[in-house]
PDB file of C-alpha atoms in Angstrom:
ATOM      1  CA  MET A  17       1.921   6.657  32.937  1.00 36.00           C
ATOM      2  CA  ALA A  18       2.101   4.113  30.018  1.00 39.00           C
ATOM      3  CA  GLU A  19       4.512   4.707  27.494  1.00 43.00           C
ATOM      4  CA  LEU A  20       3.115   5.485  23.875  1.00 42.00           C
ATOM      5  CA  ASN A  21       3.723   2.899  21.328  1.00 45.00           C
ATOM      6  CA  THR A  22       6.315   4.441  19.062  1.00 47.00           C
ATOM      7  CA  LYS A  23       5.931   1.889  16.477  1.00 49.00           C
ATOM      8  CA  SER A  24       2.563   3.106  15.746  1.00 53.00           C
ATOM      9  CA  LEU A  25       3.857   6.696  15.087  1.00 73.00           C
ATOM     10  CA  GLU A  26       5.304   5.553  11.771  1.00 85.00           C
ATOM     11  CA  ALA A  27       3.868   7.287   8.870  1.00 89.00           C
ATOM     12  CA  VAL A  28       2.420   4.781   6.183  1.00 91.00           C
ATOM     13  CA  ALA A  29       0.446   4.916   2.982  1.00 93.00           C
ATOM     14  CA  GLY A  30      -2.219   2.918   1.577  1.00 92.00           C
ATOM     15  CA  ILE A  31      -2.465   2.863  -2.568  1.00 92.00           C
ATOM     16  CA  ASP A  32      -5.431   1.850  -4.747  1.00 90.00           C
ATOM     17  CA  ILE A  33      -4.475   1.496  -8.215  1.00 89.00           C
ATOM     18  CA  ALA A  34      -6.427   1.552 -11.515  1.00 86.00           C
ATOM     19  CA  LYS A  35      -5.251   0.998 -15.025  1.00 87.00           C
ATOM     20  CA  GLN A  36      -4.401   4.591 -15.508  1.00 91.00           C
ATOM     21  CA  ILE A  37      -4.166   5.984 -12.126  1.00 92.00           C
ATOM     22  CA  PHE A  38      -3.433   5.287  -8.509  1.00 93.00           C
ATOM     23  CA  ASN A  39      -4.330   7.073  -5.277  1.00 94.00           C
ATOM     24  CA  VAL A  40      -1.919   7.517  -2.339  1.00 95.00           C
ATOM     25  CA  TYR A  41      -3.496   8.090   1.167  1.00 94.00           C
ATOM     26  CA  ILE A  42      -0.882   8.830   3.864  1.00 94.00           C
ATOM     27  CA  ILE A  43      -1.635   8.591   7.462  1.00 91.00           C
ATOM     28  CA  VAL A  44       0.620  10.382   9.991  1.00 89.00           C
ATOM     29  CA  PRO A  45       0.272   9.523  13.645  1.00 80.00           C
ATOM     30  CA  ILE A  46       1.240  12.698  15.664  1.00 78.00           C
ATOM     31  CA  ILE A  47       1.565  13.052  19.367  1.00 74.00           C
ATOM     32  CA  ARG A  48      -0.658  16.181  21.025  1.00 76.00           C
ATOM     33  CA  LYS A  49      -1.090  16.625  24.630  1.00 77.00           C
ATOM     34  CA  LYS A  50       0.485  12.961  25.215  1.00 73.00           C
ATOM     35  CA  ARG A  51      -2.321  11.470  23.044  1.00 72.00           C
ATOM     36  CA  ILE A  52      -1.962  10.271  19.371  1.00 68.00           C
ATOM     37  CA  HIS A  53      -3.977  11.761  16.679  1.00 68.00           C
ATOM     38  CA  GLN A  54      -3.659  11.272  12.950  1.00 78.00           C
ATOM     39  CA  GLN A  55      -3.169  13.614  10.273  1.00 83.00           C
ATOM     40  CA  SER A  56      -3.750  12.315   6.707  1.00 86.00           C
ATOM     41  CA  GLN A  57      -2.603  13.414   2.980  1.00 89.00           C
ATOM     42  CA  TYR A  58      -4.220  12.238  -0.210  1.00 90.00           C
ATOM     43  CA  ARG A  59      -3.072  12.784  -3.896  1.00 93.00           C
ATOM     44  CA  THR A  60      -3.850  11.246  -7.128  1.00 93.00           C
ATOM     45  CA  TYR A  61      -1.303  10.115  -9.770  1.00 94.00           C
ATOM     46  CA  LYS A  62      -1.035   8.890 -13.472  1.00 94.00           C
ATOM     47  CA  ARG A  63       0.218   4.915 -13.212  1.00 91.00           C
ATOM     48  CA  ASP A  64       3.499   6.202 -15.238  1.00 93.00           C
ATOM     49  CA  GLN A  65       7.141   6.512 -14.365  1.00 93.00           C
ATOM     50  CA  LYS A  66       6.651  10.472 -13.604  1.00 96.00           C
ATOM     51  CA  GLY A  67       3.466   9.913 -11.577  1.00 95.00           C
ATOM     52  CA  VAL A  68       5.339   6.858  -9.605  1.00 94.00           C
ATOM     53  CA  SER A  69       8.414   9.329  -8.768  1.00 95.00           C
ATOM     54  CA  GLU A  70       6.130  11.868  -7.734  1.00 96.00           C
ATOM     55  CA  ALA A  71       4.166   9.710  -5.369  1.00 95.00           C
ATOM     56  CA  ILE A  72       7.583   8.227  -3.894  1.00 95.00           C
ATOM     57  CA  GLY A  73       8.547  11.633  -3.394  1.00 95.00           C
ATOM     58  CA  PHE A  74       5.167  12.488  -1.786  1.00 95.00           C
ATOM     59  CA  CYS A  75       5.877   9.587   0.628  1.00 95.00           C
ATOM     60  CA  LYS A  76       9.236  10.539   1.375  1.00 95.00           C
ATOM     61  CA  GLN A  77       8.113  13.924   2.236  1.00 94.00           C
ATOM     62  CA  PHE A  78       6.181  12.305   5.290  1.00 93.00           C
ATOM     63  CA  ASN A  79       8.750   9.819   6.121  1.00 92.00           C
ATOM     64  CA  VAL A  80       6.851   6.892   4.853  1.00 93.00           C
ATOM     65  CA  LYS A  81       8.703   3.474   5.237  1.00 92.00           C
ATOM     66  CA  GLN A  82       5.918   1.031   4.479  1.00 90.00           C
ATOM     67  CA  VAL A  83       2.919   1.194   1.875  1.00 91.00           C
ATOM     68  CA  VAL A  84       0.273  -1.270   1.228  1.00 90.00           C
ATOM     69  CA  MET A  85      -1.775  -1.917  -2.047  1.00 88.00           C
ATOM     70  CA  GLU A  86      -3.948  -4.598  -3.440  1.00 84.00           C
ATOM     71  CA  SER A  87      -2.927  -6.911  -5.993  1.00 79.00           C
ATOM     72  CA  THR A  88      -4.558  -5.707  -9.151  1.00 76.00           C
ATOM     73  CA  SER A  89      -3.678  -7.732 -12.314  1.00 76.00           C
ATOM     74  CA  VAL A  90      -0.530  -6.622 -13.403  1.00 80.00           C
ATOM     75  CA  TYR A  91      -0.985  -2.827 -12.688  1.00 83.00           C
ATOM     76  CA  HIS A  92       0.555  -3.305  -9.157  1.00 86.00           C
ATOM     77  CA  THR A  93       3.880  -4.464  -9.869  1.00 85.00           C
ATOM     78  CA  PHE A  94       5.502  -1.089 -11.534  1.00 87.00           C
ATOM     79  CA  VAL A  95       4.371   0.451  -8.784  1.00 91.00           C
ATOM     80  CA  ALA A  96       5.612  -1.841  -5.917  1.00 89.00           C
ATOM     81  CA  ASN A  97       8.845  -2.561  -7.387  1.00 88.00           C
ATOM     82  CA  SER A  98       9.259   1.255  -8.060  1.00 90.00           C
ATOM     83  CA  PHE A  99       8.779   2.059  -4.272  1.00 92.00           C
ATOM     84  CA  ARG A 100      10.854  -1.094  -3.176  1.00 89.00           C
ATOM     85  CA  THR A 101      14.019   0.335  -5.257  1.00 88.00           C
ATOM     86  CA  GLN A 102      13.440   3.596  -3.054  1.00 91.00           C
ATOM     87  CA  ASP A 103      13.926   1.315   0.121  1.00 89.00           C
ATOM     88  CA  ILE A 104       9.887   1.876   1.169  1.00 91.00           C
ATOM     89  CA  ILE A 105       8.520  -1.723   2.060  1.00 87.00           C
ATOM     90  CA  ALA A 106       5.684  -2.396  -0.228  1.00 87.00           C
ATOM     91  CA  HIS A 107       2.824  -4.849   1.001  1.00 85.00           C
ATOM     92  CA  ILE A 108       0.859  -6.529  -1.660  1.00 84.00           C
ATOM     93  CA  ILE A 109      -2.378  -7.818  -0.626  1.00 82.00           C
ATOM     94  CA  ASN A 110      -5.023 -10.029  -2.028  1.00 74.00           C
ATOM     95  CA  SER A 111      -7.742  -7.788  -3.327  1.00 69.00           C
ATOM     96  CA  GLY A 112     -10.337 -10.721  -2.614  1.00 67.00           C
ATOM     97  CA  LEU A 113      -9.604 -10.645   0.981  1.00 60.00           C
ATOM     98  CA  ILE A 114      -9.760  -6.834   1.382  1.00 59.00           C
ATOM     99  CA  ARG A 115     -13.260  -6.653  -0.188  1.00 54.00           C
ATOM    100  CA  THR A 116     -14.445  -9.507   2.614  1.00 49.00           C
ATOM    101  CA  ALA A 117     -12.066  -7.722   5.281  1.00 51.00           C
ATOM    102  CA  VAL A 118     -13.502  -4.069   5.036  1.00 52.00           C
ATOM    103  CA  LYS A 119     -17.172  -5.232   3.387  1.00 51.00           C
ATOM    104  CA  LYS A 120     -17.986  -1.915   1.842  1.00 58.00           C
ATOM    105  CA  PRO A 121     -18.046  -0.767  -1.840  1.00 58.00           C
ATOM    106  CA  LYS A 122     -15.417   0.364  -3.885  1.00 61.00           C
ATOM    107  CA  ARG A 123     -14.211   4.014  -3.846  1.00 75.00           C
ATOM    108  CA  ASP A 124     -10.810   4.924  -4.725  1.00 76.00           C
ATOM    109  CA  LYS A 125      -9.733   7.550  -1.883  1.00 80.00           C
ATOM    110  CA  LEU A 126     -11.666   5.436   0.647  1.00 83.00           C
ATOM    111  CA  ASP A 127      -9.986   2.148  -0.494  1.00 83.00           C
ATOM    112  CA  ALA A 128      -6.640   3.943  -0.322  1.00 85.00           C
ATOM    113  CA  ARG A 129      -7.377   5.037   3.157  1.00 85.00           C
ATOM    114  CA  ARG A 130      -8.844   1.578   4.454  1.00 84.00           C
ATOM    115  CA  LEU A 131      -5.512   0.083   3.267  1.00 84.00           C
ATOM    116  CA  ALA A 132      -3.260   2.248   5.303  1.00 83.00           C
ATOM    117  CA  GLU A 133      -5.525   1.928   8.231  1.00 82.00           C
ATOM    118  CA  LEU A 134      -5.028  -1.735   7.937  1.00 80.00           C
ATOM    119  CA  LEU A 135      -1.374  -1.313   8.082  1.00 79.00           C
ATOM    120  CA  ILE A 136      -1.460   0.987  11.096  1.00 78.00           C
ATOM    121  CA  ARG A 137      -3.696  -1.502  13.330  1.00 73.00           C
ATOM    122  CA  GLY A 138      -1.098  -4.230  12.278  1.00 69.00           C
ATOM    123  CA  ASP A 139      -3.946  -6.377  10.118  1.00 59.00           C
ATOM    124  CA  LEU A 140      -1.342  -7.239   7.509  1.00 57.00           C
ATOM    125  CA  TYR A 141       1.074  -9.368   9.644  1.00 52.00           C
ATOM    126  CA  ALA A 142       1.243 -12.848  10.982  1.00 44.00           C
ATOM    127  CA  GLY A 143      -1.559 -12.249  13.602  1.00 45.00           C
ATOM    128  CA  GLY A 144      -3.808 -10.321  11.256  1.00 49.00           C
ATOM    129  CA  ASP A 145      -6.619 -11.307   9.218  1.00 47.00           C
ATOM    130  CA  LEU A 146      -4.846 -10.675   5.679  1.00 49.00           C
ATOM    131  CA  ARG A 147      -2.124 -12.563   3.720  1.00 51.00           C
ATOM    132  CA  HIS A 148       0.233 -11.135   1.690  1.00 53.00           C
ATOM    133  CA  SER A 149       0.460 -11.830  -2.374  1.00 54.00           C
ATOM    134  CA  TYR A 150       3.368 -12.895  -3.974  1.00 52.00           C
ATOM    135  CA  LEU A 151       5.299 -10.245  -5.772  1.00 52.00           C
ATOM    136  CA  ALA A 152       8.322 -11.518  -8.063  1.00 52.00           C
ATOM    137  CA  GLU A 153      11.019  -9.437  -7.169  1.00 56.00           C
ATOM    138  CA  SER A 154      13.102 -10.291 -10.385  1.00 56.00           C
ATOM    139  CA  VAL A 155      12.896 -10.910 -14.155  1.00 56.00           C
ATOM    140  CA  ILE A 156      13.764 -14.533 -13.647  1.00 63.00           C
ATOM    141  CA  GLU A 157      10.995 -15.081 -10.829  1.00 64.00           C
ATOM    142  CA  THR A 158       8.309 -13.416 -12.767  1.00 63.00           C
ATOM    143  CA  ASP A 159       9.507 -15.775 -16.168  1.00 69.00           C
ATOM    144  CA  LEU A 160       9.434 -18.733 -13.883  1.00 73.00           C
ATOM    145  CA  LYS A 161       5.640 -17.718 -12.525  1.00 70.00           C
ATOM    146  CA  LYS A 162       4.639 -17.544 -15.944  1.00 74.00           C
ATOM    147  CA  LEU A 163       6.106 -21.079 -16.761  1.00 79.00           C
ATOM    148  CA  CYS A 164       4.275 -22.401 -13.972  1.00 80.00           C
ATOM    149  CA  ARG A 165       1.084 -20.919 -15.060  1.00 76.00           C
ATOM    150  CA  LEU A 166       1.571 -22.409 -18.449  1.00 79.00           C
ATOM    151  CA  GLN A 167       2.272 -25.655 -17.032  1.00 79.00           C
ATOM    152  CA  ASP A 168      -0.931 -26.015 -14.952  1.00 76.00           C
ATOM    153  CA  LYS A 169      -2.923 -25.008 -18.337  1.00 76.00           C
ATOM    154  CA  LEU A 170      -1.445 -27.806 -19.973  1.00 75.00           C
TER     155      LEU A 170
END
């Protein structure tokens, strides 16, 4: 009998971020009768310190080690950096590429689910169709990025 791929048994979360709220969709693979099934959980949070802390707690409850979100102006930076400080890998994906990849209309819960599914399938990695967006991890990197943009405008 073939061995189950334990890498695919890690819980993951897709996060759809808007200006004031964000949606978290967690997929938890479980084994039943030697088959892998998926259990899902969904919650909506305010995009503030309390909401992000609650979302991190929600993800930790299901032992989520990786989350994926679209780059959305600057709204994703606070959320992604907060997850990273809690040792949860935060993948940031170019939102234009997501729309092309899934070819569906925008719906928050569905978008969060699709992001989680892309991560489960491995489409976010080198062999996948999607590329990560750059997210500065320090104030210096953020300032340098702003200076480079200003230089381009001159």
